[in-house]
């Protein structure tokens, strides 16, 4: 049976951080301009063969460029959301920046998955040491109980991807993966937890 499921992982803090985001964007632009200005002056000193001043101006410019890159990185990270999609062949993770631009970040073949479980499970402690790389595709870090690891094989070695799936995504994943033995027992507890939270939300509404 054809299987398809899509989950949008929303960043609850984007709206709260809107003012700070604007401030950091301004700060990033200022740092970039302050970094470019000394480099423009270097052309004058190169022509006059005052190479000492060229090195001085480059030294002045570099910290501003570094600051602009760091500010941009954290601002982007704080304004990132994800789409998880799953079909009969693969999981695709799309990164969404500022609720505008999108980029496919990870693609995992279902047949390459070797283990799936919760972040706080015993199985994770056993497999995490074998991973050559760990990647995050989560935005809400405050609830470790709902963070799931996917341990999978690639040509460059085994990797781990952390996600925060809803109950529907987990069910779709179980239906799509041929070998159910890859699912750690902790996943049963997570499904029950998410089911209870859904019931509580329905009661409140």
mmCIF file of C-alpha atoms in Angstrom:
data_model
loop_
_atom_site.group_PDB
_atom_site.id
_atom_site.type_symbol
_atom_site.label_atom_id
_atom_site.label_comp_id
_atom_site.label_asym_id
_atom_site.label_seq_id
_atom_site.Cartn_x
_atom_site.Cartn_y
_atom_site.Cartn_z
ATOM 1 C CA UNK A 1 0.000 0.000 0.000
ATOM 2 C CA UNK A 2 1.268 3.462 -0.912
ATOM 3 C CA UNK A 3 2.442 5.264 2.206
ATOM 4 C CA UNK A 4 2.857 9.007 2.634
ATOM 5 C CA UNK A 5 2.879 11.246 5.688
ATOM 6 C CA UNK A 6 4.013 14.811 6.249
ATOM 7 C CA UNK A 7 4.642 16.594 9.540
ATOM 8 C CA UNK A 8 5.450 20.269 9.990
ATOM 9 C CA UNK A 9 7.594 20.934 13.061
ATOM 10 C CA UNK A 10 6.776 24.479 14.079
ATOM 11 C CA UNK A 11 9.103 26.659 16.110
ATOM 12 C CA UNK A 12 6.955 28.044 18.910
ATOM 13 C CA UNK A 13 9.457 30.799 19.711
ATOM 14 C CA UNK A 14 9.748 32.473 16.294
ATOM 15 C CA UNK A 15 6.968 34.973 16.962
ATOM 16 C CA UNK A 16 8.267 35.667 20.471
ATOM 17 C CA UNK A 17 11.732 36.388 19.077
ATOM 18 C CA UNK A 18 10.595 38.629 16.207
ATOM 19 C CA UNK A 19 11.955 41.852 17.752
ATOM 20 C CA UNK A 20 15.254 40.226 18.695
ATOM 21 C CA UNK A 21 15.505 38.727 15.213
ATOM 22 C CA UNK A 22 15.163 42.166 13.632
ATOM 23 C CA UNK A 23 17.769 43.592 16.021
ATOM 24 C CA UNK A 24 20.232 40.812 15.217
ATOM 25 C CA UNK A 25 19.661 41.241 11.480
ATOM 26 C CA UNK A 26 20.544 44.919 11.833
ATOM 27 C CA UNK A 27 23.618 44.055 13.915
ATOM 28 C CA UNK A 28 24.711 41.533 11.287
ATOM 29 C CA UNK A 29 24.360 44.125 8.512
ATOM 30 C CA UNK A 30 26.345 46.682 10.529
ATOM 31 C CA UNK A 31 29.150 44.186 11.170
ATOM 32 C CA UNK A 32 29.256 43.311 7.483
ATOM 33 C CA UNK A 33 29.527 46.982 6.456
ATOM 34 C CA UNK A 34 32.224 47.613 9.074
ATOM 35 C CA UNK A 35 34.105 44.640 7.657
ATOM 36 C CA UNK A 36 33.809 45.783 4.044
ATOM 37 C CA UNK A 37 34.894 49.386 4.696
ATOM 38 C CA UNK A 38 38.516 48.544 5.696
ATOM 39 C CA UNK A 39 38.833 46.228 2.698
ATOM 40 C CA UNK A 40 37.886 49.074 0.361
ATOM 41 C CA UNK A 41 40.648 51.180 1.895
ATOM 42 C CA UNK A 42 43.197 48.426 1.307
ATOM 43 C CA UNK A 43 43.042 49.117 -2.432
ATOM 44 C CA UNK A 44 44.448 52.584 -1.821
ATOM 45 C CA UNK A 45 47.350 51.268 0.248
ATOM 46 C CA UNK A 46 48.090 48.467 -2.223
ATOM 47 C CA UNK A 47 48.495 51.069 -4.952
ATOM 48 C CA UNK A 48 50.812 53.110 -2.727
ATOM 49 C CA UNK A 49 52.666 49.913 -1.719
ATOM 50 C CA UNK A 50 51.964 50.536 1.968
ATOM 51 C CA UNK A 51 51.611 46.817 2.620
ATOM 52 C CA UNK A 52 51.852 47.153 6.407
ATOM 53 C CA UNK A 53 48.588 49.123 6.412
ATOM 54 C CA UNK A 54 47.021 46.512 4.155
ATOM 55 C CA UNK A 55 47.643 43.821 6.782
ATOM 56 C CA UNK A 56 46.380 46.137 9.535
ATOM 57 C CA UNK A 57 43.130 46.844 7.694
ATOM 58 C CA UNK A 58 42.575 43.153 6.929
ATOM 59 C CA UNK A 59 43.118 42.448 10.620
ATOM 60 C CA UNK A 60 40.485 45.053 11.456
ATOM 61 C CA UNK A 61 37.996 43.647 8.916
ATOM 62 C CA UNK A 62 38.211 39.965 9.890
ATOM 63 C CA UNK A 63 36.602 40.249 13.386
ATOM 64 C CA UNK A 64 33.598 42.075 11.905
ATOM 65 C CA UNK A 65 33.111 39.379 9.257
ATOM 66 C CA UNK A 66 33.393 36.666 11.911
ATOM 67 C CA UNK A 67 30.827 38.486 14.069
ATOM 68 C CA UNK A 68 28.461 38.785 11.078
ATOM 69 C CA UNK A 69 28.773 35.045 10.358
ATOM 70 C CA UNK A 70 28.194 34.068 14.015
ATOM 71 C CA UNK A 71 25.172 36.373 14.376
ATOM 72 C CA UNK A 72 23.734 35.059 11.114
ATOM 73 C CA UNK A 73 24.204 31.447 12.222
ATOM 74 C CA UNK A 74 22.422 31.838 15.561
ATOM 75 C CA UNK A 75 19.674 33.993 14.079
ATOM 76 C CA UNK A 76 19.054 31.382 11.392
ATOM 77 C CA UNK A 77 19.070 28.568 13.932
ATOM 78 C CA UNK A 78 16.515 30.386 16.101
ATOM 79 C CA UNK A 79 14.233 30.889 13.099
ATOM 80 C CA UNK A 80 14.350 27.381 11.655
ATOM 81 C CA UNK A 81 11.479 24.926 11.252
ATOM 82 C CA UNK A 82 11.262 21.524 9.582
ATOM 83 C CA UNK A 83 9.050 19.404 7.387
ATOM 84 C CA UNK A 84 9.338 15.642 7.840
ATOM 85 C CA UNK A 85 7.951 13.536 5.008
ATOM 86 C CA UNK A 86 7.905 9.794 4.692
ATOM 87 C CA UNK A 87 6.941 7.510 1.804
ATOM 88 C CA UNK A 88 7.567 3.871 0.940
ATOM 89 C CA UNK A 89 11.249 4.452 0.219
ATOM 90 C CA UNK A 90 12.690 7.268 2.299
ATOM 91 C CA UNK A 91 12.423 9.936 4.954
ATOM 92 C CA UNK A 92 13.031 13.478 3.740
ATOM 93 C CA UNK A 93 13.818 16.323 6.123
ATOM 94 C CA UNK A 94 13.345 19.832 4.740
ATOM 95 C CA UNK A 95 14.727 22.819 6.624
ATOM 96 C CA UNK A 96 12.641 26.019 6.538
ATOM 97 C CA UNK A 97 14.316 29.371 7.241
ATOM 98 C CA UNK A 98 12.372 32.382 8.485
ATOM 99 C CA UNK A 99 9.194 30.672 7.241
ATOM 100 C CA UNK A 100 10.229 31.608 3.707
ATOM 101 C CA UNK A 101 13.083 29.658 2.100
ATOM 102 C CA UNK A 102 13.294 25.866 2.095
ATOM 103 C CA UNK A 103 16.121 23.387 1.595
ATOM 104 C CA UNK A 104 16.189 19.591 1.670
ATOM 105 C CA UNK A 105 18.605 18.853 4.494
ATOM 106 C CA UNK A 106 18.542 15.080 4.957
ATOM 107 C CA UNK A 107 17.289 12.076 3.011
ATOM 108 C CA UNK A 108 17.321 8.629 4.619
ATOM 109 C CA UNK A 109 16.523 5.436 2.747
ATOM 110 C CA UNK A 110 14.206 3.298 4.879
ATOM 111 C CA UNK A 111 16.244 0.179 4.115
ATOM 112 C CA UNK A 112 19.308 1.885 5.638
ATOM 113 C CA UNK A 113 17.678 2.379 9.058
ATOM 114 C CA UNK A 114 19.122 0.077 11.707
ATOM 115 C CA UNK A 115 17.601 1.417 14.909
ATOM 116 C CA UNK A 116 14.913 3.878 16.025
ATOM 117 C CA UNK A 117 14.194 4.832 19.614
ATOM 118 C CA UNK A 118 13.895 7.632 22.127
ATOM 119 C CA UNK A 119 16.855 9.775 23.102
ATOM 120 C CA UNK A 120 16.768 8.543 26.712
ATOM 121 C CA UNK A 121 16.585 4.812 25.880
ATOM 122 C CA UNK A 122 19.183 2.176 26.733
ATOM 123 C CA UNK A 123 19.490 1.243 23.053
ATOM 124 C CA UNK A 124 20.606 4.764 22.191
ATOM 125 C CA UNK A 125 23.447 4.502 24.703
ATOM 126 C CA UNK A 126 24.587 1.342 22.921
ATOM 127 C CA UNK A 127 24.537 2.628 19.343
ATOM 128 C CA UNK A 128 25.499 6.295 19.740
ATOM 129 C CA UNK A 129 29.192 5.489 20.112
ATOM 130 C CA UNK A 130 29.241 3.881 16.648
ATOM 131 C CA UNK A 131 27.933 6.946 14.812
ATOM 132 C CA UNK A 132 30.436 8.969 12.797
ATOM 133 C CA UNK A 133 28.102 11.963 12.830
ATOM 134 C CA UNK A 134 25.037 13.204 14.718
ATOM 135 C CA UNK A 135 22.615 15.694 13.200
ATOM 136 C CA UNK A 136 19.687 17.595 14.661
ATOM 137 C CA UNK A 137 16.367 18.288 12.953
ATOM 138 C CA UNK A 138 14.531 19.584 16.008
ATOM 139 C CA UNK A 139 13.501 23.033 17.199
ATOM 140 C CA UNK A 140 11.922 22.383 20.592
ATOM 141 C CA UNK A 141 14.572 21.138 23.003
ATOM 142 C CA UNK A 142 12.567 21.361 26.220
ATOM 143 C CA UNK A 143 11.075 17.844 26.156
ATOM 144 C CA UNK A 144 13.716 15.133 25.781
ATOM 145 C CA UNK A 145 11.106 12.395 26.197
ATOM 146 C CA UNK A 146 9.722 13.138 22.731
ATOM 147 C CA UNK A 147 13.070 13.324 20.925
ATOM 148 C CA UNK A 148 13.695 10.294 18.700
ATOM 149 C CA UNK A 149 16.969 9.097 17.212
ATOM 150 C CA UNK A 150 17.263 7.397 13.828
ATOM 151 C CA UNK A 151 20.439 5.335 13.516
ATOM 152 C CA UNK A 152 21.176 4.534 9.890
ATOM 153 C CA UNK A 153 23.852 3.335 7.507
ATOM 154 C CA UNK A 154 25.543 5.473 4.837
ATOM 155 C CA UNK A 155 28.540 4.953 2.592
ATOM 156 C CA UNK A 156 30.515 7.227 4.917
ATOM 157 C CA UNK A 157 29.552 5.293 8.028
ATOM 158 C CA UNK A 158 26.630 5.094 10.423
ATOM 159 C CA UNK A 159 24.926 8.332 11.397
ATOM 160 C CA UNK A 160 22.272 9.482 13.851
ATOM 161 C CA UNK A 161 19.535 11.982 13.150
ATOM 162 C CA UNK A 162 17.443 13.420 15.987
ATOM 163 C CA UNK A 163 13.831 14.362 15.245
ATOM 164 C CA UNK A 164 10.690 15.242 17.218
ATOM 165 C CA UNK A 165 7.955 13.220 15.474
ATOM 166 C CA UNK A 166 4.257 13.255 16.234
ATOM 167 C CA UNK A 167 2.282 10.052 16.722
ATOM 168 C CA UNK A 168 1.149 9.994 13.092
ATOM 169 C CA UNK A 169 4.711 10.111 11.803
ATOM 170 C CA UNK A 170 5.791 7.251 14.063
ATOM 171 C CA UNK A 171 2.860 5.111 12.934
ATOM 172 C CA UNK A 172 3.617 5.866 9.275
ATOM 173 C CA UNK A 173 7.275 4.990 9.827
ATOM 174 C CA UNK A 174 6.361 1.665 11.408
ATOM 175 C CA UNK A 175 4.112 0.854 8.468
ATOM 176 C CA UNK A 176 6.835 1.755 5.956
ATOM 177 C CA UNK A 177 9.855 0.018 7.482
ATOM 178 C CA UNK A 178 9.940 -3.657 6.564
ATOM 179 C CA UNK A 179 11.946 -4.845 9.595
ATOM 180 C CA UNK A 180 9.999 -3.852 12.695
ATOM 181 C CA UNK A 181 12.902 -5.103 14.814
ATOM 182 C CA UNK A 182 14.656 -1.769 14.215
ATOM 183 C CA UNK A 183 12.199 -0.108 16.605
ATOM 184 C CA UNK A 184 13.325 0.014 20.199
ATOM 185 C CA UNK A 185 10.802 -0.839 22.925
ATOM 186 C CA UNK A 186 10.948 2.789 24.037
ATOM 187 C CA UNK A 187 8.892 3.738 20.969
ATOM 188 C CA UNK A 188 5.827 1.982 22.390
ATOM 189 C CA UNK A 189 6.036 4.173 25.465
ATOM 190 C CA UNK A 190 6.430 7.288 23.317
ATOM 191 C CA UNK A 191 3.359 6.447 21.226
ATOM 192 C CA UNK A 192 1.355 6.025 24.421
ATOM 193 C CA UNK A 193 2.663 9.329 25.805
ATOM 194 C CA UNK A 194 1.784 11.213 22.621
ATOM 195 C CA UNK A 195 -1.645 9.589 22.534
ATOM 196 C CA UNK A 196 -2.312 10.751 26.114
ATOM 197 C CA UNK A 197 -1.221 14.295 25.253
ATOM 198 C CA UNK A 198 -3.483 14.339 22.201
ATOM 199 C CA UNK A 199 -6.408 13.267 24.414
ATOM 200 C CA UNK A 200 -5.607 16.033 26.921
ATOM 201 C CA UNK A 201 -5.464 18.626 24.126
ATOM 202 C CA UNK A 202 -8.837 17.435 22.799
ATOM 203 C CA UNK A 203 -10.378 17.700 26.269
ATOM 204 C CA UNK A 204 -9.098 21.276 26.631
ATOM 205 C CA UNK A 205 -10.491 22.262 23.256
#
